[in-house]
């Protein structure tokens, strides 16, 4: 039974951290700012810790375009007409505080 548990744990980790980000995630088509961005947010945390976040993300946008993936669940949008206006003024439901 311990071998079965270990096998299931490894298969679950393989699915969550490799297969899902590469093949099943809805963000898989967005270009990643760093090779590890689809798998882990550690790269993003590292550049924030080094206080290089703005320059690094700007360089990624210049290199990859207006929409860049920064982590498994994090995207940066750098275009007003095609991106930000749709996100912030696109007729989406907003809370009362907005």
mmCIF file of N, CA and C in Angstrom:
data_model
loop_
_atom_site.group_PDB
_atom_site.id
_atom_site.type_symbol
_atom_site.label_atom_id
_atom_site.label_comp_id
_atom_site.label_asym_id
_atom_site.label_seq_id
_atom_site.Cartn_x
_atom_site.Cartn_y
_atom_site.Cartn_z
ATOM 1 N N UNK A 1 0.822 -1.208 0.000
ATOM 2 C CA UNK A 1 0.000 0.000 0.000
ATOM 3 C C UNK A 1 0.860 1.264 0.000
ATOM 4 N N UNK A 2 1.994 1.342 0.694
ATOM 5 C CA UNK A 2 2.802 2.564 0.616
ATOM 6 C C UNK A 2 3.286 2.852 -0.816
ATOM 7 N N UNK A 3 3.592 1.815 -1.579
ATOM 8 C CA UNK A 3 4.044 2.020 -2.952
ATOM 9 C C UNK A 3 2.914 2.591 -3.810
ATOM 10 N N UNK A 4 1.702 2.099 -3.604
ATOM 11 C CA UNK A 4 0.549 2.615 -4.334
ATOM 12 C C UNK A 4 0.289 4.080 -3.970
ATOM 13 N N UNK A 5 0.380 4.404 -2.703
ATOM 14 C CA UNK A 5 0.176 5.789 -2.261
ATOM 15 C C UNK A 5 1.227 6.717 -2.856
ATOM 16 N N UNK A 6 2.466 6.270 -2.847
ATOM 17 C CA UNK A 6 3.546 7.076 -3.414
ATOM 18 C C UNK A 6 3.353 7.261 -4.911
ATOM 19 N N UNK A 7 2.942 6.207 -5.594
ATOM 20 C CA UNK A 7 2.703 6.293 -7.036
ATOM 21 C C UNK A 7 1.582 7.279 -7.345
ATOM 22 N N UNK A 8 0.494 7.209 -6.588
ATOM 23 C CA UNK A 8 -0.614 8.139 -6.802
ATOM 24 C C UNK A 8 -0.209 9.580 -6.504
ATOM 25 N N UNK A 9 0.590 9.763 -5.477
ATOM 26 C CA UNK A 9 1.076 11.098 -5.139
ATOM 27 C C UNK A 9 1.951 11.661 -6.262
ATOM 28 N N UNK A 10 2.843 10.840 -6.794
ATOM 29 C CA UNK A 10 3.711 11.284 -7.887
ATOM 30 C C UNK A 10 2.912 11.575 -9.156
ATOM 31 N N UNK A 11 1.924 10.737 -9.456
ATOM 32 C CA UNK A 11 1.087 10.984 -10.629
ATOM 33 C C UNK A 11 0.278 12.275 -10.473
ATOM 34 N N UNK A 12 -0.228 12.510 -9.282
ATOM 35 C CA UNK A 12 -0.968 13.746 -9.033
ATOM 36 C C UNK A 12 -0.087 14.975 -9.185
ATOM 37 N N UNK A 13 1.130 14.899 -8.661
ATOM 38 C CA UNK A 13 2.066 16.019 -8.787
ATOM 39 C C UNK A 13 2.460 16.238 -10.246
ATOM 40 N N UNK A 14 2.686 15.160 -10.977
ATOM 41 C CA UNK A 14 3.023 15.257 -12.399
ATOM 42 C C UNK A 14 1.902 15.951 -13.164
ATOM 43 N N UNK A 15 0.673 15.564 -12.882
ATOM 44 C CA UNK A 15 -0.469 16.180 -13.552
ATOM 45 C C UNK A 15 -0.589 17.667 -13.192
ATOM 46 N N UNK A 16 -0.544 17.961 -11.894
ATOM 47 C CA UNK A 16 -0.775 19.341 -11.442
ATOM 48 C C UNK A 16 0.320 20.305 -11.883
ATOM 49 N N UNK A 17 1.567 19.872 -11.817
ATOM 50 C CA UNK A 17 2.672 20.801 -12.053
ATOM 51 C C UNK A 17 3.264 20.748 -13.451
ATOM 52 N N UNK A 18 2.963 19.707 -14.241
ATOM 53 C CA UNK A 18 3.552 19.627 -15.580
ATOM 54 C C UNK A 18 2.487 19.476 -16.667
ATOM 55 N N UNK A 19 1.661 18.444 -16.578
ATOM 56 C CA UNK A 19 0.702 18.181 -17.651
ATOM 57 C C UNK A 19 -0.373 19.264 -17.763
ATOM 58 N N UNK A 20 -0.959 19.641 -16.655
ATOM 59 C CA UNK A 20 -2.017 20.659 -16.708
ATOM 60 C C UNK A 20 -1.503 22.007 -17.211
ATOM 61 N N UNK A 21 -0.399 22.543 -16.675
ATOM 62 C CA UNK A 21 0.072 23.846 -17.187
ATOM 63 C C UNK A 21 0.457 23.816 -18.665
ATOM 64 N N UNK A 22 1.003 22.694 -19.138
ATOM 65 C CA UNK A 22 1.452 22.634 -20.527
ATOM 66 C C UNK A 22 0.335 22.377 -21.528
ATOM 67 N N UNK A 23 -0.615 21.522 -21.173
ATOM 68 C CA UNK A 23 -1.580 21.065 -22.167
ATOM 69 C C UNK A 23 -3.039 21.425 -21.886
ATOM 70 N N UNK A 24 -3.417 21.666 -20.642
ATOM 71 C CA UNK A 24 -4.830 21.840 -20.313
ATOM 72 C C UNK A 24 -5.198 23.216 -19.772
ATOM 73 N N UNK A 25 -4.239 23.979 -19.335
ATOM 74 C CA UNK A 25 -4.524 25.286 -18.748
ATOM 75 C C UNK A 25 -5.102 26.236 -19.795
ATOM 76 N N UNK A 26 -6.105 27.030 -19.433
ATOM 77 C CA UNK A 26 -6.624 28.015 -20.384
ATOM 78 C C UNK A 26 -5.601 29.103 -20.717
ATOM 79 N N UNK A 27 -4.548 29.215 -19.934
ATOM 80 C CA UNK A 27 -3.504 30.214 -20.189
ATOM 81 C C UNK A 27 -2.343 29.658 -21.012
ATOM 82 N N UNK A 28 -2.435 28.431 -21.473
ATOM 83 C CA UNK A 28 -1.304 27.773 -22.138
ATOM 84 C C UNK A 28 -0.869 28.462 -23.430
ATOM 85 N N UNK A 29 -1.753 29.212 -24.079
ATOM 86 C CA UNK A 29 -1.409 29.866 -25.340
ATOM 87 C C UNK A 29 -0.767 31.238 -25.147
ATOM 88 N N UNK A 30 -0.747 31.729 -23.938
ATOM 89 C CA UNK A 30 -0.143 33.035 -23.661
ATOM 90 C C UNK A 30 1.359 32.842 -23.494
ATOM 91 N N UNK A 31 2.178 33.624 -24.193
ATOM 92 C CA UNK A 31 3.623 33.453 -24.082
ATOM 93 C C UNK A 31 4.120 33.748 -22.667
ATOM 94 N N UNK A 32 5.022 32.905 -22.198
ATOM 95 C CA UNK A 32 5.546 33.028 -20.835
ATOM 96 C C UNK A 32 6.767 33.937 -20.814
ATOM 97 N N UNK A 33 6.846 34.783 -19.803
ATOM 98 C CA UNK A 33 7.968 35.703 -19.646
ATOM 99 C C UNK A 33 9.249 34.962 -19.266
ATOM 100 N N UNK A 34 9.104 33.788 -18.677
ATOM 101 C CA UNK A 34 10.244 32.980 -18.238
ATOM 102 C C UNK A 34 9.877 31.514 -18.446
ATOM 103 N N UNK A 35 10.835 30.649 -18.752
ATOM 104 C CA UNK A 35 10.502 29.236 -18.996
ATOM 105 C C UNK A 35 9.787 28.544 -17.835
ATOM 106 N N UNK A 36 9.999 28.995 -16.613
ATOM 107 C CA UNK A 36 9.346 28.354 -15.469
ATOM 108 C C UNK A 36 7.997 28.979 -15.115
ATOM 109 N N UNK A 37 7.617 30.049 -15.779
ATOM 110 C CA UNK A 37 6.378 30.758 -15.436
ATOM 111 C C UNK A 37 5.120 29.883 -15.486
ATOM 112 N N UNK A 38 4.948 28.985 -16.459
ATOM 113 C CA UNK A 38 3.728 28.164 -16.449
ATOM 114 C C UNK A 38 3.644 27.180 -15.286
ATOM 115 N N UNK A 39 4.777 26.869 -14.676
ATOM 116 C CA UNK A 39 4.818 25.822 -13.658
ATOM 117 C C UNK A 39 4.854 26.336 -12.227
ATOM 118 N N UNK A 40 5.466 27.498 -12.023
ATOM 119 C CA UNK A 40 5.688 27.966 -10.659
ATOM 120 C C UNK A 40 5.728 29.496 -10.606
ATOM 121 N N UNK A 41 5.210 30.085 -9.541
ATOM 122 C CA UNK A 41 5.292 31.537 -9.393
ATOM 123 C C UNK A 41 6.623 31.994 -8.787
ATOM 124 N N UNK A 42 7.541 31.083 -8.531
ATOM 125 C CA UNK A 42 8.799 31.445 -7.867
ATOM 126 C C UNK A 42 9.609 32.463 -8.660
ATOM 127 N N UNK A 43 9.592 32.366 -9.990
ATOM 128 C CA UNK A 43 10.323 33.327 -10.807
ATOM 129 C C UNK A 43 9.786 34.736 -10.564
ATOM 130 N N UNK A 44 8.485 34.850 -10.541
ATOM 131 C CA UNK A 44 7.851 36.147 -10.304
ATOM 132 C C UNK A 44 8.191 36.678 -8.914
ATOM 133 N N UNK A 45 8.155 35.800 -7.918
ATOM 134 C CA UNK A 45 8.525 36.210 -6.558
ATOM 135 C C UNK A 45 9.976 36.669 -6.511
ATOM 136 N N UNK A 46 10.849 35.985 -7.236
ATOM 137 C CA UNK A 46 12.277 36.308 -7.231
ATOM 138 C C UNK A 46 12.533 37.705 -7.805
ATOM 139 N N UNK A 47 11.916 38.022 -8.951
ATOM 140 C CA UNK A 47 12.174 39.351 -9.520
ATOM 141 C C UNK A 47 11.566 40.450 -8.650
ATOM 142 N N UNK A 48 10.487 40.147 -7.942
ATOM 143 C CA UNK A 48 9.930 41.137 -7.010
ATOM 144 C C UNK A 48 10.877 41.358 -5.840
ATOM 145 N N UNK A 49 11.438 40.282 -5.343
ATOM 146 C CA UNK A 49 12.378 40.368 -4.224
ATOM 147 C C UNK A 49 13.624 41.156 -4.620
ATOM 148 N N UNK A 50 14.055 40.996 -5.853
ATOM 149 C CA UNK A 50 15.238 41.699 -6.349
ATOM 150 C C UNK A 50 14.937 43.145 -6.780
ATOM 151 N N UNK A 51 13.679 43.541 -6.682
ATOM 152 C CA UNK A 51 13.220 44.884 -7.062
ATOM 153 C C UNK A 51 13.493 45.194 -8.540
ATOM 154 N N UNK A 52 13.284 44.173 -9.381
ATOM 155 C CA UNK A 52 13.456 44.331 -10.825
ATOM 156 C C UNK A 52 12.164 44.031 -11.578
ATOM 157 N N UNK A 53 11.042 44.021 -10.880
ATOM 158 C CA UNK A 53 9.786 43.577 -11.488
ATOM 159 C C UNK A 53 9.365 44.451 -12.669
ATOM 160 N N UNK A 54 9.326 45.756 -12.502
ATOM 161 C CA UNK A 54 8.848 46.634 -13.573
ATOM 162 C C UNK A 54 9.706 46.530 -14.824
ATOM 163 N N UNK A 55 11.014 46.601 -14.671
ATOM 164 C CA UNK A 55 11.908 46.530 -15.830
ATOM 165 C C UNK A 55 11.829 45.164 -16.507
ATOM 166 N N UNK A 56 11.736 44.104 -15.721
ATOM 167 C CA UNK A 56 11.681 42.755 -16.279
ATOM 168 C C UNK A 56 10.381 42.524 -17.035
ATOM 169 N N UNK A 57 9.272 42.961 -16.472
ATOM 170 C CA UNK A 57 7.983 42.773 -17.144
ATOM 171 C C UNK A 57 7.897 43.647 -18.393
ATOM 172 N N UNK A 58 8.437 44.842 -18.328
ATOM 173 C CA UNK A 58 8.445 45.701 -19.517
ATOM 174 C C UNK A 58 9.261 45.066 -20.636
ATOM 175 N N UNK A 59 10.421 44.515 -20.297
ATOM 176 C CA UNK A 59 11.245 43.834 -21.300
ATOM 177 C C UNK A 59 10.515 42.622 -21.875
ATOM 178 N N UNK A 60 9.786 41.910 -21.035
ATOM 179 C CA UNK A 60 9.018 40.756 -21.515
ATOM 180 C C UNK A 60 7.930 41.199 -22.493
ATOM 181 N N UNK A 61 7.265 42.306 -22.199
ATOM 182 C CA UNK A 61 6.241 42.815 -23.117
ATOM 183 C C UNK A 61 6.864 43.259 -24.434
ATOM 184 N N UNK A 62 8.015 43.889 -24.387
ATOM 185 C CA UNK A 62 8.685 44.311 -25.621
ATOM 186 C C UNK A 62 9.082 43.104 -26.459
ATOM 187 N N UNK A 63 9.455 42.031 -25.792
ATOM 188 C CA UNK A 63 9.908 40.819 -26.470
ATOM 189 C C UNK A 63 8.748 39.941 -26.952
ATOM 190 N N UNK A 64 7.670 39.842 -26.154
ATOM 191 C CA UNK A 64 6.627 38.851 -26.415
ATOM 192 C C UNK A 64 5.277 39.420 -26.833
ATOM 193 N N UNK A 65 5.046 40.701 -26.618
ATOM 194 C CA UNK A 65 3.768 41.281 -27.023
ATOM 195 C C UNK A 65 2.976 41.845 -25.862
ATOM 196 N N UNK A 66 1.719 42.211 -26.116
ATOM 197 C CA UNK A 66 0.923 42.923 -25.111
ATOM 198 C C UNK A 66 0.403 42.066 -23.960
ATOM 199 N N UNK A 67 0.357 40.752 -24.125
ATOM 200 C CA UNK A 67 -0.124 39.875 -23.057
ATOM 201 C C UNK A 67 0.963 38.852 -22.760
ATOM 202 N N UNK A 68 1.389 38.797 -21.494
ATOM 203 C CA UNK A 68 2.499 37.933 -21.083
ATOM 204 C C UNK A 68 2.096 37.164 -19.833
ATOM 205 N N UNK A 69 2.462 35.897 -19.791
ATOM 206 C CA UNK A 69 2.188 35.056 -18.622
ATOM 207 C C UNK A 69 3.344 35.162 -17.640
ATOM 208 N N UNK A 70 3.029 35.526 -16.400
ATOM 209 C CA UNK A 70 4.050 35.702 -15.373
ATOM 210 C C UNK A 70 4.108 34.542 -14.394
ATOM 211 N N UNK A 71 3.071 33.761 -14.328
ATOM 212 C CA UNK A 71 3.012 32.635 -13.404
ATOM 213 C C UNK A 71 1.911 31.689 -13.821
ATOM 214 N N UNK A 72 1.696 30.618 -13.064
ATOM 215 C CA UNK A 72 0.650 29.663 -13.431
ATOM 216 C C UNK A 72 -0.740 30.288 -13.497
ATOM 217 N N UNK A 73 -0.989 31.314 -12.679
ATOM 218 C CA UNK A 73 -2.303 31.969 -12.649
ATOM 219 C C UNK A 73 -2.193 33.481 -12.755
ATOM 220 N N UNK A 74 -1.094 33.968 -13.307
ATOM 221 C CA UNK A 74 -0.863 35.415 -13.358
ATOM 222 C C UNK A 74 -0.503 35.847 -14.770
ATOM 223 N N UNK A 75 -1.203 36.882 -15.248
ATOM 224 C CA UNK A 75 -0.995 37.406 -16.591
ATOM 225 C C UNK A 75 -0.815 38.915 -16.491
ATOM 226 N N UNK A 76 0.074 39.453 -17.308
ATOM 227 C CA UNK A 76 0.258 40.897 -17.388
ATOM 228 C C UNK A 76 -0.267 41.376 -18.738
ATOM 229 N N UNK A 77 -1.117 42.407 -18.718
ATOM 230 C CA UNK A 77 -1.694 42.970 -19.941
ATOM 231 C C UNK A 77 -1.169 44.389 -20.089
ATOM 232 N N UNK A 78 -0.618 44.696 -21.262
ATOM 233 C CA UNK A 78 -0.012 46.004 -21.485
ATOM 234 C C UNK A 78 -0.504 46.595 -22.807
ATOM 235 N N UNK A 79 -1.795 46.730 -22.952
ATOM 236 C CA UNK A 79 -2.359 47.404 -24.120
ATOM 237 C C UNK A 79 -3.715 47.975 -23.719
ATOM 238 N N UNK A 80 -3.962 49.205 -24.084
ATOM 239 C CA UNK A 80 -5.186 49.868 -23.646
ATOM 240 C C UNK A 80 -6.387 49.409 -24.471
ATOM 241 N N UNK A 81 -6.319 49.513 -25.786
ATOM 242 C CA UNK A 81 -7.490 49.211 -26.617
ATOM 243 C C UNK A 81 -7.817 47.723 -26.648
ATOM 244 N N UNK A 82 -6.830 46.879 -26.770
ATOM 245 C CA UNK A 82 -7.106 45.456 -26.903
ATOM 246 C C UNK A 82 -7.215 44.706 -25.599
ATOM 247 N N UNK A 83 -6.722 45.272 -24.502
ATOM 248 C CA UNK A 83 -6.704 44.510 -23.270
ATOM 249 C C UNK A 83 -7.310 45.199 -22.078
ATOM 250 N N UNK A 84 -6.693 46.265 -21.626
ATOM 251 C CA UNK A 84 -7.138 46.912 -20.393
ATOM 252 C C UNK A 84 -8.558 47.450 -20.482
ATOM 253 N N UNK A 85 -8.935 47.999 -21.628
ATOM 254 C CA UNK A 85 -10.300 48.522 -21.735
ATOM 255 C C UNK A 85 -11.320 47.393 -21.669
ATOM 256 N N UNK A 86 -10.992 46.227 -22.202
ATOM 257 C CA UNK A 86 -11.905 45.084 -22.113
ATOM 258 C C UNK A 86 -12.006 44.573 -20.684
ATOM 259 N N UNK A 87 -10.897 44.582 -19.988
ATOM 260 C CA UNK A 87 -10.890 44.073 -18.620
ATOM 261 C C UNK A 87 -11.611 45.025 -17.680
ATOM 262 N N UNK A 88 -11.317 46.327 -17.776
ATOM 263 C CA UNK A 88 -11.828 47.281 -16.798
ATOM 264 C C UNK A 88 -13.094 48.018 -17.214
ATOM 265 N N UNK A 89 -13.393 48.087 -18.498
ATOM 266 C CA UNK A 89 -14.579 48.826 -18.930
ATOM 267 C C UNK A 89 -15.422 48.021 -19.910
ATOM 268 N N UNK A 90 -15.308 46.733 -19.868
ATOM 269 C CA UNK A 90 -15.971 45.891 -20.856
ATOM 270 C C UNK A 90 -17.369 45.467 -20.500
ATOM 271 N N UNK A 91 -18.077 46.201 -19.669
ATOM 272 C CA UNK A 91 -19.438 45.840 -19.328
ATOM 273 C C UNK A 91 -19.526 44.631 -18.410
ATOM 274 N N UNK A 92 -18.440 44.338 -17.708
ATOM 275 C CA UNK A 92 -18.442 43.208 -16.783
ATOM 276 C C UNK A 92 -19.039 43.633 -15.451
ATOM 277 N N UNK A 93 -19.555 42.682 -14.744
ATOM 278 C CA UNK A 93 -20.152 42.953 -13.446
ATOM 279 C C UNK A 93 -19.078 43.408 -12.463
ATOM 280 N N UNK A 94 -19.366 44.488 -11.735
ATOM 281 C CA UNK A 94 -18.407 45.013 -10.768
ATOM 282 C C UNK A 94 -19.094 45.163 -9.423
ATOM 283 N N UNK A 95 -18.315 45.047 -8.383
ATOM 284 C CA UNK A 95 -18.854 45.240 -7.047
ATOM 285 C C UNK A 95 -19.179 46.697 -6.787
ATOM 286 N N UNK A 96 -19.919 46.978 -5.719
ATOM 287 C CA UNK A 96 -20.316 48.352 -5.410
ATOM 288 C C UNK A 96 -19.126 49.240 -5.078
ATOM 289 N N UNK A 97 -18.051 48.679 -4.550
ATOM 290 C CA UNK A 97 -16.880 49.471 -4.171
ATOM 291 C C UNK A 97 -16.130 49.977 -5.382
ATOM 292 N N UNK A 98 -16.350 49.402 -6.551
ATOM 293 C CA UNK A 98 -15.557 49.727 -7.736
ATOM 294 C C UNK A 98 -15.837 51.126 -8.221
#
